[in-house]
Coordinates of C-alpha atoms in Angstrom, one line a residue:
M1 CA -42.9 -12.3 237.9
C2 CA -42.7 -9.0 236.1
G3 CA -40.2 -9.4 233.3
R4 CA -41.4 -6.9 230.7
Y5 CA -43.4 -3.7 231.1
A6 CA -44.3 -0.3 229.5
T7 CA -43.6 3.2 230.8
T8 CA -44.3 6.0 228.4
R9 CA -45.0 9.2 230.5
S10 CA -42.7 12.1 230.1
A11 CA -40.3 13.4 232.8
A12 CA -42.4 16.5 233.1
D13 CA -45.6 14.6 233.6
L14 CA -44.0 12.2 236.2
S15 CA -42.3 15.0 238.2
A16 CA -45.6 16.9 238.4
L17 CA -47.6 13.8 239.3
F18 CA -45.2 12.8 242.2
E19 CA -44.3 16.4 243.1
A20 CA -40.7 15.3 242.6
Y21 CA -37.6 17.2 241.5
D22 CA -36.6 16.1 238.0
D23 CA -33.2 14.6 238.0
S24 CA -33.7 12.6 234.9
G25 CA -31.4 14.7 232.7
D26 CA -33.6 14.4 229.6
R27 CA -32.8 10.6 229.5
L28 CA -36.3 9.4 229.7
V29 CA -38.1 8.3 226.5
P30 CA -41.4 6.4 226.0
D31 CA -40.7 2.7 226.1
Y32 CA -43.5 0.2 225.4
N33 CA -41.2 -2.8 225.8
V34 CA -39.0 -2.4 228.8
A35 CA -36.6 -5.3 229.3
P36 CA -34.1 -6.2 232.0
T37 CA -31.2 -3.8 232.3
D38 CA -33.1 -1.0 230.4
P39 CA -33.1 2.5 231.9
V40 CA -36.4 3.2 233.7
P41 CA -37.9 6.1 235.7
I42 CA -38.1 5.8 239.5
V43 CA -39.2 8.1 242.2
R44 CA -37.1 8.1 245.4
I45 CA -36.2 10.2 248.4
S46 CA -33.0 12.1 248.1
E47 CA -31.2 13.5 251.1
R48 CA -29.2 15.8 248.8
V49 CA -32.4 17.4 247.5
G50 CA -34.4 17.0 250.7
G51 CA -37.4 15.3 249.1
S52 CA -38.7 13.2 246.3
V53 CA -36.6 13.0 243.1
L54 CA -37.4 11.6 239.7
S55 CA -34.4 9.6 238.6
V56 CA -33.4 7.2 235.8
A57 CA -32.2 3.7 237.0
R58 CA -31.1 0.6 235.4
W59 CA -33.7 -2.2 235.8
G60 CA -31.9 -5.0 237.7
L61 CA -30.7 -4.2 241.2
L62 CA -27.0 -4.2 241.8
P63 CA -26.2 -4.4 245.6
S64 CA -23.3 -2.1 246.6
W65 CA -21.2 -5.2 247.3
A66 CA -21.6 -6.8 243.8
K67 CA -18.3 -7.5 242.1
D68 CA -19.6 -6.6 238.6
T69 CA -22.8 -5.9 236.7
R70 CA -23.2 -9.4 235.2
G71 CA -26.0 -10.6 237.6
A72 CA -28.2 -7.5 237.2
A73 CA -30.6 -9.1 234.7
R74 CA -31.5 -11.7 237.3
M75 CA -32.3 -9.1 239.9
I76 CA -35.3 -7.4 238.3
N77 CA -37.8 -8.8 240.8
A78 CA -37.6 -9.0 244.6
R79 CA -40.1 -11.4 246.3
A80 CA -42.3 -9.7 248.9
E81 CA -42.2 -12.8 251.1
T82 CA -38.4 -12.6 251.6
V83 CA -37.4 -9.0 250.6
A84 CA -36.8 -7.9 254.2
T85 CA -34.4 -10.8 254.9
T86 CA -32.6 -11.7 251.6
R87 CA -29.1 -10.3 251.6
A88 CA -29.3 -8.8 248.1
Y89 CA -32.5 -6.8 249.0
A90 CA -32.7 -6.3 252.7
Q91 CA -30.7 -3.1 253.0
S92 CA -32.6 -1.5 250.1
F93 CA -35.9 -2.5 251.6
A94 CA -34.9 -1.0 254.9
R95 CA -33.5 2.3 253.5
R96 CA -33.9 2.7 249.8
R97 CA -37.5 2.1 248.6
C98 CA -38.8 3.7 245.4
L99 CA -41.9 4.0 243.2
V100 CA -41.7 2.6 239.7
P101 CA -44.3 4.3 237.4
A102 CA -45.6 2.2 234.6
D103 CA -48.4 2.0 232.1
G104 CA -48.7 -1.8 232.7
W105 CA -46.9 -5.1 232.6
Y106 CA -46.9 -8.1 230.3
E107 CA -47.2 -11.8 230.9
W108 CA -47.6 -14.8 228.6
V109 CA -49.9 -17.8 228.8
R110 CA -49.1 -20.9 226.8
R111 CA -52.1 -22.4 225.1
D112 CA -52.5 -24.8 222.2
G113 CA -48.7 -24.8 221.8
A114 CA -48.4 -21.1 221.4
K115 CA -47.9 -18.1 223.8
Q116 CA -50.6 -15.5 224.1
A117 CA -49.4 -12.2 225.5
Y118 CA -51.4 -10.1 228.0
F119 CA -51.0 -6.5 229.1
M120 CA -52.1 -5.7 232.6
T121 CA -53.0 -2.0 232.7
P122 CA -55.4 0.4 234.6
R123 CA -58.8 0.5 233.0
D124 CA -58.9 4.3 233.5
G125 CA -55.6 4.9 231.8
E126 CA -54.0 6.3 234.9
V127 CA -50.4 5.6 236.0
L128 CA -49.7 2.2 237.6
V129 CA -47.1 2.3 240.4
F130 CA -45.0 -0.7 241.4
A131 CA -43.3 -1.0 244.7
G132 CA -39.6 -0.8 244.1
L133 CA -36.1 -0.8 245.6
W134 CA -33.0 1.0 244.5
S135 CA -29.3 0.9 245.1
V136 CA -26.1 2.6 243.9
W137 CA -23.2 0.5 242.7
R138 CA -19.8 2.0 242.5
G139 CA -17.5 0.2 240.1
A140 CA -14.6 1.4 238.0
G141 CA -16.7 4.2 236.3
D142 CA -19.5 6.5 237.4
P143 CA -21.9 5.4 240.1
L144 CA -24.7 3.2 238.7
L145 CA -28.3 3.7 240.0
S146 CA -30.3 0.5 239.7
C147 CA -33.7 -0.8 240.8
S148 CA -35.9 -3.9 241.3
V149 CA -39.7 -4.4 241.3
V150 CA -41.2 -6.1 244.3
T151 CA -43.5 -9.0 243.4
M152 CA -46.1 -11.0 245.3
A153 CA -48.5 -13.9 244.8
A154 CA -51.0 -13.0 242.0
L155 CA -54.6 -12.4 243.1
G156 CA -57.9 -12.5 241.4
E157 CA -58.1 -12.6 237.6
L158 CA -54.4 -11.8 237.5
A159 CA -53.6 -15.3 238.8
L160 CA -55.0 -16.7 235.5
V161 CA -52.0 -15.3 233.6
H162 CA -49.2 -15.8 236.1
D163 CA -48.7 -16.9 239.7
R164 CA -46.8 -13.7 240.5
M165 CA -47.6 -10.0 240.0
P166 CA -45.9 -6.7 240.9
L167 CA -46.9 -5.2 244.3
V168 CA -49.1 -2.4 243.0
L169 CA -49.4 0.7 245.2
P170 CA -52.4 3.0 245.2
R171 CA -51.8 6.7 245.6
H172 CA -52.5 6.7 249.4
R173 CA -49.6 4.3 250.0
W174 CA -46.9 6.1 248.0
S175 CA -45.7 8.2 250.9
D176 CA -45.4 5.3 253.3
W177 CA -43.6 3.2 250.8
L178 CA -41.0 5.9 250.2
S179 CA -40.4 6.8 253.8
G180 CA -42.5 4.6 256.1
D181 CA -41.1 2.6 259.0
D182 CA -39.6 -0.7 257.8
A183 CA -40.2 -2.1 261.3
D184 CA -43.7 -3.0 259.9
P185 CA -42.9 -4.9 256.8
A186 CA -46.3 -6.6 256.7
G187 CA -47.9 -3.2 256.5
L188 CA -45.6 -2.0 253.7
L189 CA -46.0 -5.2 251.8
A190 CA -49.8 -5.5 252.2
A191 CA -51.6 -6.8 249.1
P192 CA -53.7 -4.4 247.0
S193 CA -57.4 -4.2 247.8
A194 CA -60.0 -6.1 245.8
Q195 CA -61.1 -2.7 244.4
A196 CA -57.6 -1.9 243.2
L197 CA -57.3 -5.3 241.6
A198 CA -60.6 -5.0 239.8
A199 CA -59.4 -1.7 238.3
I200 CA -56.7 -3.5 236.3
E201 CA -57.6 -4.7 232.9
V202 CA -56.1 -8.0 231.5
R203 CA -55.8 -7.2 227.8
P204 CA -54.7 -9.7 225.2
V205 CA -52.1 -8.1 222.9
G206 CA -50.1 -9.2 219.8
R207 CA -47.0 -11.2 219.5
G208 CA -44.8 -8.2 218.7
V209 CA -44.0 -7.6 222.4
G210 CA -42.1 -10.9 222.5
D211 CA -39.2 -9.3 220.6
V212 CA -37.3 -6.8 222.7
R213 CA -36.4 -4.9 219.5
N214 CA -40.0 -3.9 219.0
D215 CA -41.4 -0.7 220.5
G216 CA -44.4 1.5 220.0
P217 CA -48.1 1.9 221.0
E218 CA -49.1 -1.0 218.7
L219 CA -47.7 -3.4 221.3
V220 CA -50.4 -2.5 223.8
A221 CA -53.3 -2.6 221.3
R222 CA -56.0 -5.2 222.1
V223 CA -56.2 -8.3 219.8
P224 CA -58.9 -11.0 219.6
A225 CA -58.4 -13.8 222.0
P226 CA -60.6 -16.3 223.9
P227 CA -61.6 -15.0 227.3
L228 CA -59.4 -16.0 230.2
G229 CA -62.3 -18.0 231.7
A230 CA -62.0 -20.3 228.7
L231 CA -58.5 -21.4 229.8
P232 CA -58.0 -24.9 231.1
E233 CA -58.5 -25.4 234.8
D234 CA -54.7 -25.7 235.3
P235 CA -53.2 -23.6 232.5
V236 CA -49.5 -23.8 231.8
L237 CA -48.2 -20.4 232.7
S238 CA -45.1 -19.0 231.0
T239 CA -43.1 -15.8 230.6
L240 CA -40.1 -15.1 228.5
F241 CA -37.9 -15.1 231.6

């Protein structure tokens, strides 16, 4: 599960990186502690623009048929194993996939009666891209753009901190995820390579990230902690969600 993450790059940097038209409207700000229903950057294909667009979406997908926004916080993640068939996500998986740029994501491991936070982030400091879905909900007010992060079974060292992880897309898969054929869901949802997984650092960080009111670069600073290999054989895994 991915229930908290960081995304701090500017709209100018993201639009240049993804060669996307900037439709964010100066609404993007660095956020080191993104929580469900927060505004986040996504990159999607826009028929109106005729190409890739950088947009701001509310994290927590609202299907077009939802009666209200109350269930959005429970729709932050879509399981890769069922995303193509689950009613809430199937239409978005078939027609409205997006890229969700991030610096990294957080998870918590319970040990000795306390929770240790970890930040999963690229070792080289480059952008991390989650596979995402988007939708537009039209209620009483203006249309609401929302999104969800696709998750999969955790692999490698990442499985020591949680049994789920975001589906991370390397650069060569960005185009296919945005506009590839959904007739091959297995190909679109393929797990990252061992090389891509090894490039992700599992960094122990402080307790501050546990409070959604906290924000700032200090949340991703490394703190002393026992190595993950020192965890019990069957650790009790936990997130805040």
